[in-house]
Coordinates of N, CA and C and ligand atoms in Angstrom, one line a residue:
X682 N 12.3 -10.2 -20.9 CA 12.3 -8.8 -20.4 C 13.7 -8.6 -19.8
X683 N 14.3 -7.4 -20.1 CA 15.7 -7.2 -19.5 C 15.6 -7.2 -18.0
X684 N 16.7 -7.7 -17.4 CA 16.7 -7.7 -15.9 C 18.0 -7.1 -15.4
X685 N 18.9 -6.7 -16.3 CA 20.2 -6.1 -15.8 C 20.0 -4.6 -15.7
X686 N 19.2 -4.2 -14.7 CA 19.0 -2.8 -14.4 C 18.6 -2.6 -12.9
X687 N 18.8 -1.4 -12.4 CA 18.5 -1.2 -11.0 C 17.4 -0.2 -10.7
X688 N 17.2 0.7 -11.7 CA 16.2 1.8 -11.5 C 15.3 1.9 -12.6
X689 N 14.0 2.0 -12.3 CA 13.0 2.2 -13.4 C 12.1 3.4 -13.0
X690 N 11.7 4.1 -14.1 CA 10.7 5.2 -13.9 C 9.5 4.8 -14.7
X691 N 8.3 4.8 -14.1 CA 7.1 4.5 -14.8 C 6.3 5.8 -15.0
X692 N 6.1 6.1 -16.2 CA 5.4 7.4 -16.5 C 4.1 7.2 -17.3
X693 N 3.0 7.6 -16.6 CA 1.7 7.4 -17.3 C 0.8 8.7 -17.0
X694 N -0.3 8.7 -17.7 CA -1.2 9.8 -17.6 C -2.0 9.9 -16.3
X695 N -2.6 8.7 -15.9 CA -3.6 8.8 -14.8 C -3.3 7.8 -13.7
X696 N -3.9 8.1 -12.5 CA -4.0 7.1 -11.5 C -4.7 5.9 -12.1
X697 N -4.3 4.7 -11.8 CA -4.8 3.4 -12.2 C -4.2 2.9 -13.5
X698 N -3.5 3.7 -14.3 CA -2.9 3.3 -15.6 C -1.9 2.1 -15.3
X699 N -1.2 2.2 -14.3 CA -0.2 1.2 -14.0 C -0.8 -0.1 -13.3
X700 N -1.9 0.1 -12.8 CA -2.5 -1.0 -12.0 C -3.3 -2.0 -12.9
X701 N -3.6 -1.5 -14.1 CA -4.3 -2.4 -15.1 C -3.3 -3.3 -15.8
X702 N -2.4 -4.0 -15.1 CA -1.5 -4.9 -15.7 C -0.1 -4.8 -15.2
X703 N 0.5 -3.6 -15.3 CA 2.0 -3.5 -15.0 C 2.3 -3.8 -13.6
X704 N 1.4 -3.5 -12.7 CA 1.8 -3.6 -11.2 C 2.3 -5.0 -10.9
X705 N 1.8 -6.1 -11.6 CA 2.3 -7.4 -11.3 C 3.8 -7.5 -11.5
X706 N 4.2 -6.9 -12.7 CA 5.6 -6.9 -13.0 C 6.4 -6.1 -12.0
X707 N 5.8 -4.9 -11.6 CA 6.5 -4.0 -10.8 C 6.7 -4.6 -9.4
X708 N 5.7 -5.4 -8.9 CA 5.9 -6.0 -7.6 C 7.1 -7.0 -7.6
X709 N 7.2 -7.7 -8.7 CA 8.3 -8.7 -8.8 C 9.7 -7.9 -8.9
X710 N 9.7 -6.8 -9.6 CA 10.9 -6.1 -9.7 C 11.3 -5.5 -8.4
X711 N 10.4 -4.9 -7.6 CA 10.8 -4.3 -6.3 C 11.2 -5.4 -5.3
X712 N 10.6 -6.6 -5.4 CA 11.0 -7.8 -4.6 C 12.4 -8.1 -4.8
X713 N 12.9 -7.9 -6.1 CA 14.2 -8.3 -6.5 C 15.2 -7.2 -6.1
X714 N 14.8 -6.2 -5.3 CA 15.7 -5.1 -4.9 C 15.8 -3.9 -5.8
X715 N 15.0 -3.9 -6.9 CA 15.1 -2.8 -7.8 C 14.2 -1.6 -7.4
X716 N 14.6 -0.4 -7.8 CA 13.8 0.7 -7.4 C 12.9 1.2 -8.5
X717 N 11.7 1.4 -8.2 CA 10.7 1.9 -9.2 C 10.0 3.1 -8.7
X718 N 10.0 4.2 -9.5 CA 9.4 5.5 -9.1 C 8.2 5.7 -10.1
X719 N 7.1 6.2 -9.6 CA 6.0 6.5 -10.5 C 5.9 8.0 -10.7
X720 N 5.6 8.4 -12.0 CA 5.4 9.7 -12.4 C 4.1 9.8 -13.1
X721 N 3.1 10.6 -12.6 CA 1.8 10.7 -13.2 C 1.6 12.1 -13.7
X722 N 1.1 12.2 -15.0 CA 0.9 13.5 -15.6 C -0.3 14.2 -14.9
X723 N -1.3 13.5 -14.5 CA -2.5 14.1 -13.9 C -2.8 13.4 -12.6
X724 N -3.8 14.0 -11.9 CA -4.3 13.3 -10.7 C -5.6 12.6 -11.0
X725 N -5.9 12.5 -12.2 CA -7.1 11.7 -12.6 C -8.4 12.4 -12.2
X726 N -8.4 13.7 -12.0 CA -9.5 14.4 -11.4 C -10.8 14.4 -12.3
X727 N -10.7 14.1 -13.6 CA -11.9 14.1 -14.4 C -12.4 12.6 -14.7
X728 N -11.9 11.7 -13.8 CA -12.2 10.3 -14.1 C -13.5 9.7 -13.5
X729 N -14.2 10.5 -12.6 CA -15.4 10.0 -12.0 C -16.5 11.0 -12.1
X730 N -17.5 10.6 -12.9 CA -18.6 11.5 -13.3 C -19.3 12.1 -12.1
X731 N -19.4 11.3 -11.0 CA -20.2 11.8 -9.8 C -19.4 12.6 -8.8
X732 N -18.1 12.7 -9.0 CA -17.3 13.5 -8.1 C -16.6 14.6 -8.8
X733 N -16.8 15.8 -8.4 CA -16.2 17.0 -9.0 C -14.7 17.0 -8.9
X734 N -14.0 17.5 -9.9 CA -12.5 17.5 -9.9 C -11.8 17.9 -8.6
X735 N -12.3 19.0 -8.0 CA -11.6 19.5 -6.8 C -11.5 18.5 -5.7
X736 N -12.6 17.6 -5.6 CA -12.6 16.6 -4.6 C -11.9 15.3 -5.1
X737 N -12.1 15.1 -6.4 CA -11.7 13.9 -7.0 C -10.1 13.8 -7.1
X738 N -9.5 14.9 -7.4 CA -8.0 14.9 -7.6 C -7.3 14.4 -6.4
X739 N -7.5 15.0 -5.2 CA -6.9 14.6 -4.0 C -7.2 13.1 -3.6
X740 N -8.5 12.7 -3.8 CA -8.9 11.4 -3.5 C -8.1 10.4 -4.4
X741 N -8.0 10.6 -5.7 CA -7.4 9.7 -6.5 C -5.9 9.7 -6.3
X742 N -5.3 10.8 -5.9 CA -3.9 10.9 -5.6 C -3.6 10.0 -4.4
X743 N -4.5 10.0 -3.4 CA -4.3 9.2 -2.2 C -4.4 7.7 -2.6
X744 N -5.4 7.4 -3.4 CA -5.6 6.0 -3.8 C -4.3 5.5 -4.6
X745 N -3.8 6.4 -5.4 CA -2.6 6.0 -6.2 C -1.4 5.7 -5.3
X746 N -1.2 6.6 -4.3 CA -0.1 6.4 -3.4 C -0.3 5.0 -2.7
X747 N -1.5 4.8 -2.3 CA -1.7 3.5 -1.5 C -1.5 2.3 -2.5
X748 N -1.9 2.4 -3.7 CA -1.8 1.3 -4.6 C -0.3 1.1 -5.0
X749 N 0.5 2.2 -5.1 CA 1.9 2.0 -5.3 C 2.6 1.3 -4.2
X750 N 2.2 1.7 -3.0 CA 2.8 1.1 -1.8 C 2.7 -0.4 -1.7
X751 N 1.5 -0.9 -2.2 CA 1.3 -2.4 -2.2 C 2.3 -3.1 -3.0
X752 N 2.8 -2.5 -4.1 CA 3.8 -3.2 -4.9 C 5.3 -2.6 -4.7
X753 N 5.5 -2.0 -3.5 CA 6.8 -1.7 -3.1 C 7.3 -0.3 -3.7
X754 N 6.4 0.5 -4.1 CA 6.8 1.8 -4.7 C 6.4 2.9 -3.7
X755 N 7.5 3.7 -3.2 CA 7.2 4.7 -2.2 C 7.2 6.1 -2.8
X756 N 7.8 6.2 -4.0 CA 7.9 7.6 -4.6 C 6.9 7.7 -5.7
X757 N 5.9 8.6 -5.5 CA 4.9 8.8 -6.6 C 4.9 10.4 -6.8
X758 N 5.2 10.8 -8.0 CA 5.2 12.2 -8.3 C 4.0 12.5 -9.3
X759 N 3.6 13.8 -9.2 CA 2.5 14.2 -10.1 C 2.9 15.5 -10.9
X760 N 2.6 15.6 -12.2 CA 3.0 16.8 -12.9 C 2.0 17.8 -13.0
X761 N 0.8 17.5 -12.5 CA -0.3 18.5 -12.5 C -0.8 19.0 -13.8
X762 N -0.8 18.1 -14.8 CA -1.5 18.4 -16.1 C -3.0 18.2 -15.8
X763 N -3.9 18.8 -16.7 CA -5.3 18.6 -16.5 C -5.8 17.3 -17.1
X764 N -6.5 16.5 -16.3 CA -7.0 15.2 -16.8 C -7.9 15.4 -18.0
X765 N -7.6 14.7 -19.0 CA -8.4 14.7 -20.2 C -7.9 15.8 -21.2
X766 N -7.0 16.6 -20.8 CA -6.7 17.8 -21.7 C -5.2 17.9 -21.9
X767 N -4.5 16.7 -21.7 CA -3.0 16.8 -21.9 C -2.7 16.9 -23.4
X768 N -1.8 17.8 -23.8 CA -1.5 18.0 -25.2 C 0.0 17.6 -25.3
X769 N 0.2 16.8 -26.4 CA 1.6 16.5 -26.7 C 2.3 17.8 -27.1
X770 N 3.5 18.0 -26.6 CA 4.3 19.2 -27.0 C 5.6 19.3 -26.2
X771 N 6.3 20.4 -26.4 CA 7.6 20.6 -25.8 C 7.5 20.6 -24.3
X772 N 6.5 21.3 -23.8 CA 6.4 21.4 -22.3 C 6.3 20.0 -21.6
X773 N 5.5 19.1 -22.2 CA 5.4 17.8 -21.7 C 6.7 17.0 -21.8
X774 N 7.3 17.1 -23.0 CA 8.6 16.4 -23.1 C 9.6 16.9 -22.1
X775 N 9.6 18.3 -21.9 CA 10.6 18.9 -21.0 C 10.3 18.4 -19.5
X776 N 9.1 18.3 -19.1 CA 8.7 17.9 -17.8 C 9.1 16.4 -17.5
X777 N 8.9 15.6 -18.5 CA 9.3 14.2 -18.4 C 10.8 14.0 -18.5
X778 N 11.4 14.8 -19.4 CA 12.9 14.7 -19.4 C 13.5 15.1 -18.1
X779 N 12.9 16.2 -17.5 CA 13.5 16.6 -16.2 C 13.4 15.5 -15.1
X780 N 12.2 14.8 -15.1 CA 12.1 13.7 -14.2 C 13.1 12.5 -14.5
X781 N 13.3 12.3 -15.7 CA 14.3 11.2 -16.1 C 15.7 11.6 -15.6
X782 N 16.0 12.9 -15.7 CA 17.3 13.3 -15.2 C 17.4 13.3 -13.7
X783 N 16.3 13.5 -13.0 CA 16.3 13.5 -11.6 C 16.5 12.0 -11.1
X784 N 15.8 11.1 -11.7 CA 15.7 9.7 -11.2 C 16.7 8.8 -11.9
X785 N 17.3 9.2 -13.0 CA 18.3 8.4 -13.7 C 18.0 6.9 -13.9
X786 N 16.8 6.6 -14.5 CA 16.5 5.2 -14.7 C 17.2 4.6 -15.9
X787 N 17.4 3.3 -15.8 CA 17.8 2.5 -17.0 C 16.6 2.0 -17.8
X788 N 15.5 1.8 -17.1 CA 14.3 1.3 -17.8 C 13.2 2.3 -17.5
X789 N 12.5 2.7 -18.6 CA 11.3 3.5 -18.5 C 10.1 2.7 -18.9
X790 N 9.0 2.7 -18.1 CA 7.8 2.0 -18.5 C 6.7 3.1 -18.8
X791 N 5.9 2.9 -19.8 CA 4.8 3.7 -20.1 C 3.7 2.9 -20.7
X792 N 2.6 3.6 -21.1 CA 1.4 3.0 -21.6 C 1.2 3.3 -23.0
X793 N 0.5 2.4 -23.7 CA 0.2 2.4 -25.1 C 0.0 3.9 -25.7
X794 N 0.9 4.2 -26.6 CA 0.8 5.6 -27.2 C 0.1 5.6 -28.5
X795 N -0.4 4.4 -29.0 CA -0.9 4.4 -30.3 C -2.4 4.7 -30.3
X796 N -3.0 4.9 -31.5 CA -4.4 5.3 -31.6 C -5.4 4.4 -31.0
X797 N -5.1 3.1 -31.1 CA -6.1 2.1 -30.6 C -5.5 1.1 -29.6
X798 N -6.3 0.5 -28.8 CA -6.0 -0.7 -28.0 C -6.3 -1.9 -28.7
X799 N -5.4 -2.9 -28.8 CA -5.7 -4.1 -29.5 C -5.7 -3.9 -30.9
X800 N -6.2 -4.9 -31.7 CA -6.4 -4.7 -33.1 C -5.1 -4.4 -33.9
X801 N -4.1 -5.2 -33.6 CA -2.8 -5.0 -34.4 C -3.1 -5.1 -35.9
X802 N -4.1 -5.8 -36.3 CA -4.5 -5.9 -37.7 C -5.6 -4.9 -38.0
X803 N -5.8 -3.9 -37.2 CA -6.9 -3.0 -37.4 C -8.0 -3.2 -36.4
X804 N -8.9 -2.2 -36.3 CA -10.0 -2.3 -35.3 C -9.5 -2.0 -33.9
X805 N -10.2 -2.6 -32.9 CA -9.8 -2.4 -31.6 C -10.5 -1.1 -31.0
X806 N -10.2 -0.8 -29.8 CA -10.8 0.4 -29.1 C -10.0 1.6 -29.3
X807 N -10.6 2.7 -29.5 CA -9.9 4.0 -29.6 C -9.2 4.4 -28.3
X808 N -8.0 4.8 -28.4 CA -7.2 5.2 -27.2 C -7.6 6.6 -26.8
X809 N -7.2 7.0 -25.5 CA -7.6 8.3 -25.1 C -6.4 9.3 -25.5
X810 N -6.8 10.6 -25.7 CA -5.8 11.6 -26.0 C -4.7 11.7 -25.0
X811 N -5.0 11.6 -23.7 CA -4.0 11.6 -22.7 C -2.9 10.5 -22.8
X812 N -3.4 9.3 -23.0 CA -2.5 8.2 -23.1 C -1.6 8.3 -24.3
X813 N -2.1 8.8 -25.4 CA -1.3 9.0 -26.7 C -0.3 10.1 -26.5
X814 N -0.7 11.2 -25.9 CA 0.2 12.3 -25.7 C 1.4 11.9 -24.7
X815 N 1.0 11.3 -23.6 CA 2.0 11.0 -22.6 C 3.0 9.9 -23.2
X816 N 2.4 8.8 -23.8 CA 3.2 7.7 -24.3 C 4.2 8.2 -25.3
X817 N 3.8 9.0 -26.2 CA 4.7 9.6 -27.2 C 5.7 10.5 -26.6
X818 N 5.3 11.3 -25.7 CA 6.3 12.2 -25.1 C 7.3 11.5 -24.2
X819 N 6.9 10.3 -23.6 CA 7.9 9.5 -22.9 C 8.9 8.9 -23.8
X820 N 8.5 8.4 -24.9 CA 9.4 7.8 -25.9 C 10.4 8.9 -26.4
X821 N 9.9 10.1 -26.6 CA 10.8 11.2 -27.0 C 11.7 11.7 -25.9
X822 N 11.1 11.8 -24.7 CA 11.9 12.4 -23.6 C 13.0 11.5 -23.2
X823 N 12.9 10.2 -23.5 CA 14.0 9.3 -23.1 C 15.3 9.8 -23.9
X824 N 15.1 10.3 -25.1 CA 16.2 10.9 -25.8 C 16.6 12.3 -25.4
X825 N 15.5 13.1 -25.2 CA 15.8 14.5 -24.7 C 16.6 14.6 -23.5
X826 N 16.4 13.6 -22.6 CA 17.0 13.6 -21.3 C 18.5 13.6 -21.4
X827 N 19.0 13.0 -22.5 CA 20.4 12.8 -22.7 C 21.1 13.9 -23.5
X828 N 20.3 14.9 -24.0 CA 20.8 15.9 -24.8 C 20.9 17.2 -24.1
X829 N 22.1 17.8 -23.9 CA 22.2 19.0 -23.1 C 21.7 20.2 -23.8
X830 N 21.5 20.2 -25.1 CA 21.1 21.4 -25.8 C 19.7 21.6 -26.1
X831 N 18.9 20.5 -25.9 CA 17.4 20.6 -26.3 C 16.7 21.5 -25.3
X832 N 16.9 21.2 -24.0 CA 16.2 22.0 -23.0 C 17.3 22.6 -22.0
X833 N 17.9 23.7 -22.5 CA 19.1 24.3 -21.7 C 18.6 24.7 -20.3
X834 N 17.3 25.1 -20.2 CA 16.8 25.5 -18.9 C 16.9 24.4 -17.8
X835 N 16.9 23.2 -18.2 CA 17.1 22.1 -17.3 C 18.5 22.1 -16.7
X836 N 19.5 22.4 -17.5 CA 20.9 22.5 -17.0 C 21.0 23.6 -16.0
X837 N 20.3 24.7 -16.3 CA 20.3 25.9 -15.3 C 19.7 25.5 -14.0
X838 N 18.7 24.5 -14.0 CA 18.1 24.0 -12.8 C 19.0 22.9 -12.1
X839 N 20.2 22.7 -12.7 CA 21.1 21.7 -12.1 C 20.8 20.3 -12.5
X840 N 20.0 20.1 -13.6 CA 19.7 18.7 -14.0 C 20.6 18.4 -15.2
X841 N 21.6 17.6 -14.9 CA 22.6 17.3 -15.9 C 22.0 16.2 -16.8
X842 N 22.4 16.1 -18.1 CA 21.9 15.1 -19.0 C 22.1 13.7 -18.5
X843 N 21.1 12.8 -18.8 CA 21.2 11.4 -18.4 C 21.0 10.6 -19.6
X844 N 22.1 9.9 -20.0 CA 22.1 9.1 -21.2 C 21.9 7.6 -20.9
X845 N 21.5 7.3 -19.7 CA 21.5 5.9 -19.3 C 20.3 5.1 -19.5
X846 N 19.3 5.7 -20.2 CA 18.0 5.0 -20.5 C 18.4 3.9 -21.5
X847 N 18.1 2.7 -21.2 CA 18.5 1.6 -22.2 C 17.2 1.0 -22.9
X848 N 16.1 1.1 -22.2 CA 14.9 0.6 -22.8 C 13.7 1.5 -22.4
X849 N 12.7 1.6 -23.3 CA 11.4 2.1 -23.0 C 10.4 1.0 -23.2
X850 N 9.7 0.6 -22.2 CA 8.8 -0.6 -22.3 C 7.4 -0.1 -22.3
X851 N 6.7 -0.3 -23.4 CA 5.3 0.2 -23.5 C 4.3 -0.9 -23.2
X852 N 3.5 -0.7 -22.1 CA 2.5 -1.7 -21.8 C 1.2 -1.4 -22.6
X853 N 0.5 -2.5 -22.7 CA -0.8 -2.3 -23.5 C -0.6 -2.2 -25.0
X854 N 0.6 -2.6 -25.5 CA 0.8 -2.5 -26.9 C 0.1 -3.7 -27.6
X855 N -0.4 -3.5 -28.8 CA -0.9 -4.6 -29.5 C 0.2 -5.4 -30.3
X856 N 1.4 -4.9 -30.2 CA 2.5 -5.6 -30.8 C 3.7 -5.8 -29.8
X857 N 3.4 -6.6 -28.7 CA 4.4 -6.8 -27.7 C 5.6 -7.5 -28.2
X858 N 6.8 -7.2 -27.7 CA 8.0 -7.9 -28.1 C 8.6 -8.7 -26.9
X859 N 8.2 -8.3 -25.7 CA 8.8 -8.9 -24.4 C 7.7 -9.2 -23.5
X860 N 8.0 -9.9 -22.4 CA 7.0 -10.2 -21.3 C 7.7 -10.4 -20.0
X861 N 7.1 -9.8 -19.0 CA 7.6 -10.1 -17.6 C 6.7 -11.1 -17.0
X862 N 7.3 -11.9 -16.1 CA 6.5 -12.9 -15.4 C 5.5 -12.2 -14.4
X863 N 4.2 -12.6 -14.6 CA 3.2 -11.9 -13.8 C 2.9 -12.8 -12.6
X864 N 3.4 -14.0 -12.6 CA 3.0 -14.9 -11.5 C 3.2 -14.4 -10.1
X865 N 4.5 -14.1 -9.8 CA 4.8 -13.8 -8.4 C 4.1 -12.5 -7.9
X866 N 3.8 -11.6 -8.8 CA 3.2 -10.3 -8.4 C 1.7 -10.2 -8.6
X867 N 1.1 -11.3 -9.1 CA -0.3 -11.2 -9.5 C -1.3 -10.9 -8.4
X868 N -1.1 -11.5 -7.3 CA -2.0 -11.3 -6.1 C -1.8 -9.9 -5.6
X869 N -0.6 -9.4 -5.6 CA -0.4 -8.0 -5.1 C -0.9 -7.0 -6.2
X870 N -0.9 -7.4 -7.5 CA -1.5 -6.5 -8.5 C -3.0 -6.3 -8.3
X871 N -3.6 -7.4 -7.8 CA -5.1 -7.4 -7.5 C -5.3 -6.4 -6.4
X872 N -4.5 -6.5 -5.3 CA -4.7 -5.6 -4.2 C -4.3 -4.2 -4.5
X873 N -3.4 -4.0 -5.4 CA -3.0 -2.7 -5.8 C -4.1 -2.0 -6.6
X874 N -4.7 -2.7 -7.5 CA -5.8 -2.1 -8.3 C -7.0 -1.8 -7.4
X875 N -7.2 -2.7 -6.4 CA -8.4 -2.6 -5.5 C -8.2 -1.3 -4.6
X876 N -7.0 -0.8 -4.5 CA -6.8 0.5 -3.8 C -7.5 1.7 -4.5
X877 N -7.8 1.5 -5.8 CA -8.5 2.6 -6.5 C -10.0 2.4 -6.2
X878 N -10.4 2.5 -4.9 CA -11.7 2.1 -4.5 C -12.8 3.0 -5.1
X879 N -12.6 4.3 -5.0 CA -13.7 5.2 -5.5 C -13.9 5.0 -7.0
X880 N -12.8 4.8 -7.7 CA -12.9 4.6 -9.2 C -13.6 3.3 -9.6
X881 N -13.2 2.2 -8.9 CA -13.8 0.9 -9.2 C -15.3 0.8 -8.8
X882 N -15.6 1.5 -7.7 CA -17.0 1.5 -7.2 C -17.9 1.9 -8.3
X883 N -17.6 3.0 -9.1 CA -18.5 3.5 -10.1 C -18.4 2.7 -11.4
X884 N -17.3 1.9 -11.5 CA -17.0 1.3 -12.8 C -17.8 0.0 -13.0
X885 N -18.2 -0.7 -11.9 CA -18.8 -2.0 -12.0 C -19.8 -2.2 -10.9
X886 N -20.9 -3.0 -11.2 CA -21.8 -3.4 -10.2 C -21.4 -4.7 -9.5
X887 N -20.4 -5.3 -10.1 CA -19.9 -6.6 -9.6 C -19.2 -6.4 -8.3
X888 N -18.9 -7.4 -7.5 CA -18.1 -7.3 -6.4 C -16.7 -6.9 -6.8
X889 N -16.2 -5.8 -6.2 CA -14.9 -5.2 -6.7 C -13.8 -6.2 -6.9
X890 N -13.6 -7.0 -5.8 CA -12.5 -8.0 -5.8 C -12.7 -9.0 -6.9
X891 N -13.9 -9.5 -7.1 CA -14.1 -10.4 -8.2 C -13.8 -9.8 -9.6
X892 N -14.3 -8.6 -9.7 CA -14.1 -7.8 -11.0 C -12.6 -7.7 -11.3
X893 N -11.9 -7.2 -10.3 CA -10.4 -6.9 -10.5 C -9.6 -8.2 -10.7
X894 N -9.9 -9.3 -9.9 CA -9.2 -10.5 -10.0 C -9.5 -11.2 -11.4
X895 N -10.7 -11.2 -11.8 CA -11.1 -11.8 -13.1 C -10.4 -11.0 -14.2
X896 N -10.4 -9.7 -14.1 CA -9.8 -8.9 -15.2 C -8.3 -9.1 -15.3
X897 N -7.6 -9.0 -14.2 CA -6.1 -9.1 -14.2 C -5.6 -10.5 -14.5
X898 N -6.3 -11.5 -13.9 CA -5.9 -12.9 -14.1 C -6.1 -13.2 -15.6
X899 N -7.3 -12.8 -16.1 CA -7.6 -13.1 -17.5 C -6.6 -12.5 -18.5
X900 N -6.2 -11.2 -18.2 CA -5.2 -10.6 -19.1 C -3.9 -11.3 -19.0
X901 N -3.5 -11.7 -17.8 CA -2.2 -12.3 -17.7 C -2.2 -13.7 -18.3
X902 N -3.3 -14.4 -18.2 CA -3.5 -15.7 -18.9 C -3.5 -15.6 -20.4
X903 N -4.1 -14.5 -20.9 CA -4.2 -14.3 -22.3 C -2.8 -14.1 -22.9
X904 N -1.9 -13.5 -22.1 CA -0.5 -13.2 -22.6 C 0.3 -14.5 -22.5
X905 N -0.1 -15.4 -21.6 CA 0.7 -16.6 -21.4 C 0.9 -17.5 -22.6
X906 N 0.0 -17.4 -23.6 CA 0.2 -18.2 -24.8 C 1.5 -17.9 -25.5
X907 N 2.0 -16.7 -25.3 CA 3.3 -16.3 -25.9 C 4.4 -16.3 -25.0
X908 N 4.2 -16.8 -23.7 CA 5.2 -16.8 -22.7 C 5.4 -18.1 -22.0
X909 N 5.5 -19.1 -22.8 CA 5.7 -20.5 -22.3 C 4.6 -20.9 -21.4
X910 N 3.4 -20.4 -21.5 CA 2.2 -20.9 -20.7 C 2.2 -20.2 -19.3
X911 N 3.1 -19.4 -19.0 CA 3.1 -18.7 -17.7 C 2.4 -17.3 -17.8
X912 N 1.6 -16.9 -16.8 CA 1.0 -15.6 -16.8 C 2.0 -14.5 -17.0
X913 N 1.7 -13.6 -17.8 CA 2.7 -12.6 -18.2 C 2.1 -11.2 -18.3
X914 N 3.1 -10.2 -18.2 CA 2.8 -8.8 -18.5 C 3.5 -8.5 -19.8
X915 N 2.8 -8.3 -20.9 CA 3.6 -8.1 -22.1 C 3.9 -6.6 -22.3
X916 N 5.1 -6.4 -22.9 CA 5.5 -5.0 -23.2 C 6.1 -5.0 -24.6
X917 N 5.9 -3.8 -25.3 CA 6.7 -3.6 -26.5 C 7.9 -2.8 -26.1
X918 N 9.1 -3.4 -26.2 CA 10.3 -2.7 -25.7 C 11.0 -2.0 -26.8
X919 N 11.3 -0.7 -26.6 CA 12.1 0.0 -27.6 C 13.5 0.2 -27.0
X920 N 14.5 -0.5 -27.5 CA 15.8 -0.3 -27.0 C 16.4 1.0 -27.4
X921 N 17.4 1.5 -26.6 CA 18.0 2.8 -26.9 C 19.5 2.7 -27.1
Ligands
ZN1340 ZN1 -5.5 6.3 -18.2

């Protein structure tokens, strides 16, 4: 995984998207003095069947801020798209490009933009429309951010082009090319995911901590086979 960078922007659709794996890498990065900012397209207000969106949105926002703080991330922004109804398009690309220009990251992290989870040879679980729309828009916006003519309204808002994005790292890809060491941040990634209390409570009848630890440790161990036996967070890295 590239390490010669100082600022990263992690852009995903929902609260908890970064906590299902990435947070272990992020904890290690912020430990090393790097700055990571989170940008979420929604507040995840449609994520809990038993809690109506009006109540759920603020609750999940608070949980997301708490879970970011556990891994050293103090800036968490929300774009206010509707959970479950994000459409890929120019508006989404523009909003993400604007954030890239504001934060000027060298590394962008996002989540699987492809149709399925797993199943590089076919099969696997169907991905959600929100993840696909946001992931694709992030990969595109990394280029849009550097082009002064694509969204001229951003220049009028004082957002000058930023051509410094060197990599977009896609988590949850079935065809990873790189991996970050999950070891040093693994325990904090467990705590970070546990901050999504309301969400996890309805997700499992198991003890939350046991569920989260088993899940995250298992995933990191699974990736270890391709990372010299060390627990890893795999990414598909698109260089720019
Ligand atoms: Zn999600």
